[in-house]
Short mmCIF file of C-alpha atoms and ligand atoms in Angstrom, two decimals:
data_model
loop_
_atom_site.label_atom_id
_atom_site.label_comp_id
_atom_site.label_asym_id
_atom_site.label_seq_id
_atom_site.Cartn_x
_atom_site.Cartn_y
_atom_site.Cartn_z
CA MET O 133 12.25 -43.20 18.69
CA GLY O 134 10.92 -39.94 20.01
CA PHE O 135 11.86 -37.32 22.56
CA PRO O 136 14.54 -36.90 23.88
CA GLU O 137 16.49 -38.41 20.94
CA ILE O 138 14.36 -36.44 18.53
CA ARG O 139 14.51 -32.73 19.15
CA MET O 140 13.09 -30.55 16.39
CA ARG O 141 14.78 -27.48 17.85
CA ARG O 142 18.26 -28.73 16.83
CA LEU O 143 17.71 -27.51 13.30
CA ARG O 144 16.51 -24.11 14.50
CA ARG O 145 19.51 -23.29 16.69
CA SER O 146 21.21 -20.71 14.55
CA ALA O 147 20.43 -18.44 11.64
CA THR O 148 22.84 -20.39 9.48
CA MET O 149 21.22 -23.70 10.35
CA ARG O 150 17.76 -22.27 9.66
CA ARG O 151 18.96 -20.87 6.37
CA MET O 152 20.30 -24.25 5.32
CA VAL O 153 17.08 -26.18 5.98
CA ARG O 154 14.68 -23.50 4.75
CA GLU O 155 12.14 -25.01 2.36
CA THR O 156 10.75 -21.94 0.65
CA THR O 157 12.68 -18.95 -0.57
CA LEU O 158 11.40 -15.70 -1.94
CA ARG O 159 13.55 -14.35 -4.75
CA VAL O 160 13.61 -10.97 -6.44
CA ASP O 161 13.05 -12.94 -9.66
CA ASP O 162 9.60 -13.93 -8.42
CA LEU O 163 8.23 -10.40 -8.21
CA ILE O 164 6.09 -8.21 -10.44
CA TYR O 165 5.58 -4.59 -9.41
CA PRO O 166 2.24 -2.95 -10.30
CA LEU O 167 2.25 0.72 -11.35
CA PHE O 168 -0.40 3.30 -12.20
CA VAL O 169 -0.06 5.51 -15.28
CA ARG O 170 -2.19 8.61 -15.36
CA ALA O 171 -2.84 11.01 -18.24
CA GLY O 172 -0.94 14.26 -17.87
CA GLN O 173 2.59 15.61 -17.76
CA GLY O 174 5.27 15.74 -15.12
CA LEU O 175 3.11 13.84 -12.62
CA LYS O 176 4.23 11.84 -9.67
CA GLN O 177 1.28 12.08 -7.30
CA SER O 178 0.96 9.98 -4.20
CA ILE O 179 -2.15 7.83 -4.02
CA PRO O 180 -4.05 8.48 -0.78
CA SER O 181 -5.53 4.99 -0.48
CA MET O 182 -2.22 3.16 -1.05
CA THR O 183 0.96 3.75 0.97
CA ASP O 184 4.04 4.54 -1.16
CA CYS O 185 2.14 4.20 -4.45
CA TYR O 186 1.96 6.94 -7.05
CA HIS O 187 0.23 8.03 -10.21
CA PHE O 188 2.91 8.65 -12.83
CA SER O 189 2.34 10.39 -16.13
CA PRO O 190 3.83 8.57 -19.13
CA ASP O 191 6.76 11.01 -19.31
CA ARG O 192 7.79 10.23 -15.72
CA ILE O 193 7.16 6.52 -15.46
CA ALA O 194 10.52 5.52 -16.92
CA GLU O 195 12.38 7.12 -13.96
CA GLU O 196 10.50 4.77 -11.70
CA THR O 197 10.82 1.66 -13.85
CA ALA O 198 14.56 2.24 -14.24
CA ARG O 199 14.82 2.00 -10.44
CA VAL O 200 12.66 -1.12 -10.48
CA ALA O 201 14.96 -2.70 -13.07
CA ASP O 202 18.05 -1.71 -11.03
CA LEU O 203 16.62 -3.59 -8.06
CA GLY O 204 16.55 -6.70 -10.24
CA ILE O 205 12.76 -6.99 -10.35
CA PRO O 206 11.98 -8.68 -13.68
CA ALA O 207 8.62 -7.11 -14.51
CA VAL O 208 6.15 -4.29 -13.97
CA LEU O 209 2.38 -4.45 -14.42
CA LEU O 210 0.75 -1.32 -15.82
CA PHE O 211 -2.70 0.10 -15.10
CA GLY O 212 -3.95 3.17 -16.96
CA LEU O 213 -6.06 6.12 -15.86
CA PRO O 214 -7.17 7.82 -19.09
CA ALA O 215 -7.96 11.52 -19.55
CA HIS O 216 -11.55 10.69 -20.55
CA LYS O 217 -13.85 7.78 -19.92
CA ASP O 218 -16.73 6.77 -22.17
CA GLU O 219 -19.28 3.97 -22.45
CA THR O 220 -17.07 1.54 -24.32
CA GLY O 221 -13.77 2.64 -22.78
CA SER O 222 -12.32 3.65 -26.15
CA GLU O 223 -9.12 5.15 -24.74
CA ALA O 224 -8.15 1.62 -23.73
CA TRP O 225 -7.00 0.80 -27.28
CA ALA O 226 -5.90 4.28 -28.42
CA GLU O 227 -2.49 4.27 -30.04
CA ASP O 228 -1.49 7.24 -27.91
CA GLY O 229 -3.32 6.01 -24.81
CA VAL O 230 -1.62 6.40 -21.44
CA VAL O 231 -0.47 2.81 -21.15
CA GLN O 232 0.67 2.66 -24.77
CA GLN O 233 2.78 5.80 -24.25
CA ALA O 234 4.14 4.47 -21.00
CA ILE O 235 5.24 1.18 -22.57
CA ARG O 236 7.27 3.03 -25.21
CA GLN O 237 8.95 5.21 -22.58
CA ILE O 238 9.77 2.25 -20.36
CA LYS O 239 11.18 0.18 -23.21
CA LYS O 240 13.35 3.07 -24.40
CA ARG O 241 15.00 3.36 -20.99
CA ALA O 242 15.04 -0.29 -19.79
CA PRO O 243 14.49 -2.61 -22.76
CA ASP O 244 15.02 -5.79 -20.72
CA LEU O 245 12.45 -5.01 -18.07
CA LEU O 246 9.34 -7.02 -18.87
CA VAL O 247 6.22 -4.95 -19.33
CA VAL O 248 2.95 -6.64 -18.39
CA THR O 249 -0.26 -4.74 -19.10
CA ASP O 250 -3.59 -5.11 -17.38
CA VAL O 251 -6.25 -5.68 -20.03
CA CYS O 252 -9.60 -4.58 -18.64
CA LEU O 253 -12.07 -1.82 -19.40
CA CYS O 254 -13.10 -0.76 -15.89
CA GLU O 255 -10.63 2.13 -15.67
CA TYR O 256 -11.77 3.38 -19.08
CA THR O 257 -15.56 2.99 -19.00
CA SER O 258 -17.87 5.68 -17.59
CA THR O 259 -19.80 2.86 -15.88
CA GLY O 260 -16.73 1.51 -14.10
CA HIS O 261 -17.59 -2.00 -15.27
CA CYS O 262 -15.15 -4.36 -16.92
CA GLY O 263 -17.27 -4.71 -20.07
CA VAL O 264 -19.85 -2.89 -22.15
CA ILE O 265 -23.36 -2.57 -20.75
CA ARG O 266 -26.47 -3.62 -22.69
CA ASN O 267 -29.85 -3.50 -20.94
CA GLY O 268 -28.18 -3.12 -17.58
CA ASN O 269 -25.99 -6.21 -18.09
CA VAL O 270 -22.29 -6.55 -18.69
CA GLU O 271 -22.32 -8.07 -22.19
CA ASN O 272 -19.83 -10.85 -22.55
CA ASP O 273 -19.45 -11.34 -26.29
CA ALA O 274 -19.53 -7.68 -27.28
CA THR O 275 -16.75 -7.03 -24.78
CA LEU O 276 -14.38 -9.63 -26.24
CA GLU O 277 -13.67 -7.64 -29.36
CA LEU O 278 -12.80 -4.54 -27.31
CA LEU O 279 -10.48 -6.48 -25.03
CA ALA O 280 -8.77 -7.98 -28.05
CA LYS O 281 -8.24 -4.50 -29.54
CA MET O 282 -6.83 -3.31 -26.24
CA ALA O 283 -4.42 -6.24 -25.95
CA LEU O 284 -3.30 -5.77 -29.55
CA SER O 285 -2.57 -2.08 -29.02
CA HIS O 286 -0.45 -2.96 -25.98
CA ALA O 287 1.47 -5.52 -28.03
CA GLN O 288 2.00 -2.97 -30.78
CA ALA O 289 3.39 -0.52 -28.23
CA GLY O 290 5.87 -3.18 -27.04
CA ALA O 291 4.25 -5.09 -24.17
CA ASP O 292 5.83 -8.48 -23.43
CA ILE O 293 2.85 -9.95 -21.60
CA VAL O 294 -0.83 -8.98 -21.67
CA ALA O 295 -2.91 -9.77 -18.61
CA PRO O 296 -6.69 -9.86 -19.03
CA SER O 297 -8.40 -9.19 -15.69
CA ASP O 298 -12.01 -8.71 -16.82
CA MET O 299 -13.32 -12.28 -16.28
CA MET O 300 -15.36 -12.41 -19.51
CA ASP O 301 -15.72 -15.92 -20.94
CA GLY O 302 -13.61 -16.54 -24.03
CA ARG O 303 -11.33 -13.49 -23.69
CA VAL O 304 -8.13 -15.49 -23.70
CA ARG O 305 -9.01 -17.14 -27.01
CA ALA O 306 -10.09 -13.79 -28.51
CA ILE O 307 -6.81 -12.18 -27.43
CA ARG O 308 -4.67 -15.13 -28.56
CA GLN O 309 -6.31 -15.04 -32.00
CA VAL O 310 -5.84 -11.34 -32.54
CA LEU O 311 -2.20 -11.54 -31.45
CA GLU O 312 -1.54 -14.49 -33.80
CA CYS O 313 -3.23 -12.80 -36.73
CA ASN O 314 -1.15 -9.67 -36.30
CA GLY O 315 2.28 -11.19 -35.94
CA PHE O 316 2.52 -11.03 -32.15
CA ASP O 317 2.81 -14.75 -31.54
CA GLY O 318 5.65 -14.08 -29.08
CA VAL O 319 3.53 -12.00 -26.71
CA ALA O 320 2.53 -14.04 -23.67
CA ILE O 321 -0.84 -14.06 -21.95
CA LEU O 322 -1.01 -14.00 -18.17
CA SER O 323 -4.68 -14.55 -17.47
CA TYR O 324 -6.33 -13.52 -14.25
CA ALA O 325 -7.92 -16.95 -14.45
CA ALA O 326 -9.32 -17.38 -10.95
CA LYS O 327 -10.26 -13.86 -9.97
CA PHE O 328 -12.66 -13.60 -7.08
CA ALA O 329 -15.21 -10.86 -6.36
CA SER O 330 -13.27 -9.55 -3.38
CA ALA O 331 -13.57 -6.77 -0.83
CA PHE O 332 -9.77 -6.60 -0.87
CA TYR O 333 -9.75 -4.58 -4.12
CA GLY O 334 -11.06 -1.54 -2.22
CA PRO O 335 -7.89 0.62 -2.10
CA PHE O 336 -7.14 -0.18 -5.76
CA ARG O 337 -10.53 1.05 -6.93
CA ASP O 338 -9.79 4.42 -5.35
CA ALA O 339 -6.33 4.43 -6.87
CA ALA O 340 -7.55 3.43 -10.33
CA GLU O 341 -10.83 5.36 -10.13
CA SER O 342 -12.51 2.19 -11.30
CA ALA O 343 -15.29 1.46 -8.81
CA PRO O 344 -18.49 0.38 -10.57
CA ALA O 345 -21.01 3.25 -10.81
CA PHE O 346 -23.85 0.81 -10.10
CA GLY O 347 -24.10 -2.79 -8.92
CA ASP O 348 -21.03 -4.93 -8.32
CA ARG O 349 -18.81 -7.37 -10.20
CA LYS O 350 -20.37 -10.58 -8.92
CA SER O 351 -21.85 -11.55 -12.30
CA TYR O 352 -18.35 -11.88 -13.75
CA GLN O 353 -15.84 -12.27 -10.91
CA MET O 354 -15.95 -15.51 -8.94
CA ASP O 355 -17.74 -16.36 -5.73
CA PRO O 356 -15.11 -16.54 -2.94
CA ALA O 357 -16.64 -19.82 -1.76
CA ASN O 358 -15.73 -21.84 -4.86
CA THR O 359 -12.68 -24.01 -5.43
CA ARG O 360 -13.76 -26.43 -8.17
CA GLU O 361 -14.99 -23.55 -10.29
CA ALA O 362 -11.60 -21.84 -9.92
CA LEU O 363 -9.87 -24.94 -11.26
CA ARG O 364 -12.25 -25.04 -14.24
CA GLU O 365 -11.55 -21.38 -14.96
CA ILE O 366 -7.82 -22.07 -14.98
CA GLU O 367 -8.20 -25.15 -17.15
CA LEU O 368 -10.28 -23.27 -19.71
CA ASP O 369 -7.86 -20.36 -19.89
CA LEU O 370 -4.98 -22.76 -20.51
CA GLU O 371 -6.96 -24.44 -23.27
CA GLU O 372 -7.63 -21.04 -24.80
CA GLY O 373 -3.93 -20.25 -24.90
CA ALA O 374 -2.90 -18.65 -21.62
CA ASP O 375 0.84 -19.03 -20.88
CA LEU O 376 0.64 -18.19 -17.19
CA VAL O 377 -2.40 -18.16 -14.94
CA MET O 378 -3.15 -16.13 -11.87
CA VAL O 379 -5.08 -16.57 -8.66
CA LYS O 380 -6.34 -13.30 -7.18
CA PRO O 381 -6.41 -12.22 -4.36
CA ALA O 382 -3.64 -14.28 -2.76
CA LEU O 383 -3.93 -14.45 1.01
CA SER O 384 -7.52 -15.57 1.45
CA TYR O 385 -7.00 -17.98 -1.47
CA LEU O 386 -3.80 -19.82 -0.58
CA ASP O 387 -5.67 -23.12 -0.84
CA ILE O 388 -6.65 -22.30 -4.43
CA ILE O 389 -3.01 -21.53 -5.26
CA ARG O 390 -1.99 -24.89 -3.79
CA ARG O 391 -4.68 -26.78 -5.72
CA ALA O 392 -3.71 -25.04 -8.94
CA ARG O 393 -0.04 -25.83 -8.32
CA GLU O 394 -0.82 -29.53 -7.87
CA ARG O 395 -3.04 -29.77 -10.92
CA PHE O 396 -1.37 -27.63 -13.61
CA ASP O 397 2.20 -27.57 -14.88
CA CYS O 398 2.31 -23.96 -16.04
CA PRO O 399 3.68 -21.05 -14.01
CA ILE O 400 1.17 -19.93 -11.39
CA ALA O 401 1.00 -16.28 -10.42
CA ALA O 402 -0.75 -14.84 -7.38
CA TYR O 403 -1.79 -11.23 -6.84
CA ASN O 404 -1.15 -9.85 -3.36
CA VAL O 405 -3.84 -7.21 -3.84
CA SER O 406 -4.27 -3.66 -2.60
CA GLY O 407 -6.42 -4.56 0.42
CA GLU O 408 -3.89 -7.14 1.59
CA TYR O 409 -1.15 -4.57 1.16
CA MET O 410 -3.02 -1.90 3.07
CA MET O 411 -4.16 -4.24 5.84
CA LEU O 412 -0.53 -4.79 6.74
CA ASN O 413 0.41 -1.14 6.27
CA ALA O 414 -2.46 0.00 8.47
CA ALA O 415 -1.48 -2.45 11.19
CA ALA O 416 2.16 -1.37 10.98
CA ASP O 417 1.18 2.32 11.03
CA ALA O 418 -0.83 1.65 14.16
CA GLY O 419 2.28 0.18 15.77
CA LEU O 420 0.70 -3.27 15.97
CA LEU O 421 3.30 -5.24 14.07
CA ASP O 422 6.58 -5.01 12.19
CA ARG O 423 6.04 -4.02 8.55
CA ASP O 424 9.05 -5.70 6.96
CA ALA O 425 8.72 -8.94 8.92
CA GLY O 426 5.00 -9.07 8.16
CA MET O 427 5.67 -8.41 4.49
CA MET O 428 8.25 -11.19 4.17
CA GLU O 429 5.99 -13.61 6.00
CA MET O 430 3.05 -12.77 3.70
CA LEU O 431 5.08 -13.07 0.52
CA THR O 432 6.72 -16.30 1.66
CA SER O 433 3.31 -17.79 2.46
CA ILE O 434 2.17 -17.10 -1.09
CA LYS O 435 5.23 -18.88 -2.46
CA ARG O 436 4.88 -21.74 0.00
CA ALA O 437 1.31 -22.22 -1.19
CA GLY O 438 2.75 -22.82 -4.65
CA ALA O 439 2.95 -19.54 -6.54
CA ASP O 440 5.92 -19.05 -8.87
CA VAL O 441 5.28 -15.37 -9.44
CA VAL O 442 3.93 -12.82 -6.95
CA LEU O 443 2.42 -9.52 -8.02
CA THR O 444 2.82 -7.13 -5.12
CA TYR O 445 3.00 -3.44 -4.23
CA PHE O 446 5.71 -4.55 -1.76
CA ALA O 447 8.01 -5.64 -4.61
CA LYS O 448 10.50 -2.77 -4.29
CA ARG O 449 10.75 -3.00 -0.52
CA ALA O 450 11.08 -6.78 -0.67
CA ALA O 451 13.79 -6.51 -3.33
CA GLU O 452 15.72 -4.07 -1.13
CA LEU O 453 15.55 -6.42 1.83
CA LEU O 454 16.49 -9.47 -0.22
CA ARG O 455 19.46 -7.63 -1.67
CA ARG O 456 20.67 -6.62 1.78
CA ARG O 457 20.45 -10.21 2.98
CA ALA O 458 22.32 -11.63 0.00
C1 PBG P 98 -9.37 -4.49 -12.94
C2 PBG P 98 -8.52 -4.87 -11.80
C3 PBG P 98 -8.78 -4.77 -10.42
C4 PBG P 98 -7.60 -5.15 -9.78
C5 PBG P 98 -6.69 -5.48 -10.77
N1 PBG P 98 -7.28 -5.33 -11.99
C6 PBG P 98 -9.95 -4.28 -9.69
C7 PBG P 98 -11.25 -4.94 -9.79
O1 PBG P 98 -11.40 -6.01 -10.38
O2 PBG P 98 -12.19 -4.33 -9.29
C8 PBG P 98 -7.37 -5.15 -8.29
C9 PBG P 98 -5.95 -5.03 -7.87
C10 PBG P 98 -5.75 -4.72 -6.44
O3 PBG P 98 -6.69 -4.65 -5.62
O4 PBG P 98 -4.58 -4.54 -6.07
N2 PBG P 98 -10.47 -5.26 -13.21
#
């Protein structure tokens, strides 16, 4: 049997019909909202490179996260911009560091909101690299100890999930060990397992003041051409004790998300990064397409590819739209 008995359009005739047969749904529960914490007081400064994103000082971040929690978004991801940078990025593990202060403020106001912290040195080092430099190289093993200290200090401040984004080998094991040894066996690790050396981080590097002062990140982040290597990275991070794994960026890597979904039975996260966010915003600002429709289509595509969790600067807007629809 074929046409005319079979007509695919029958199931598209009305909004209700389409809703009933829809295969993929984006939920507020799937979203993580990234936020930038900057040293200082009373700050809520808009970030020029990223529409509707702000630098908050630790004393003002809880206003924002309370709104995020009210929208039903389960988690925020924190990035820190310290007052001072140095060669090893020592503010990254300071007890009164910006992120550590922010976590305490957020937890005081909204204890149920999950706090995820980005564990990486690039915002804290004077070199802008994600590890310590020896003889012009980003040293893998010497960096592990620093990342572990950073993750531990986040756990001590109250983080629920630590998210290493540096791409050093062995960091998940180093972090898992330090958490176990210090009584934080309940803190989860979301590893940026398959993180590609991407041009789409551009707006973020302005926002986080974390562009490398020399060279690039290609000796630690992955080559965008590689799939099998991405699967090995994920496999290794799971063996080392990651609870959730991430593919980053999302949109140029939907095939990697799908492959990871088919191969691994853990939650898969995908990061809809700053460049993806601003590509759509720039197009919408230019009057070329509809922002909200484009946003929902992008986020749905990431879920359709197989992601369980989507990290996105669109999280608040998407949550508002989803609430209105419900
Ligand atoms: C830190 C880090 C980066 C992003 C998240 N964590 C930048 C980078 O690796 O250069 C990018 C996030 C985004 O673009 O939205 N290593």
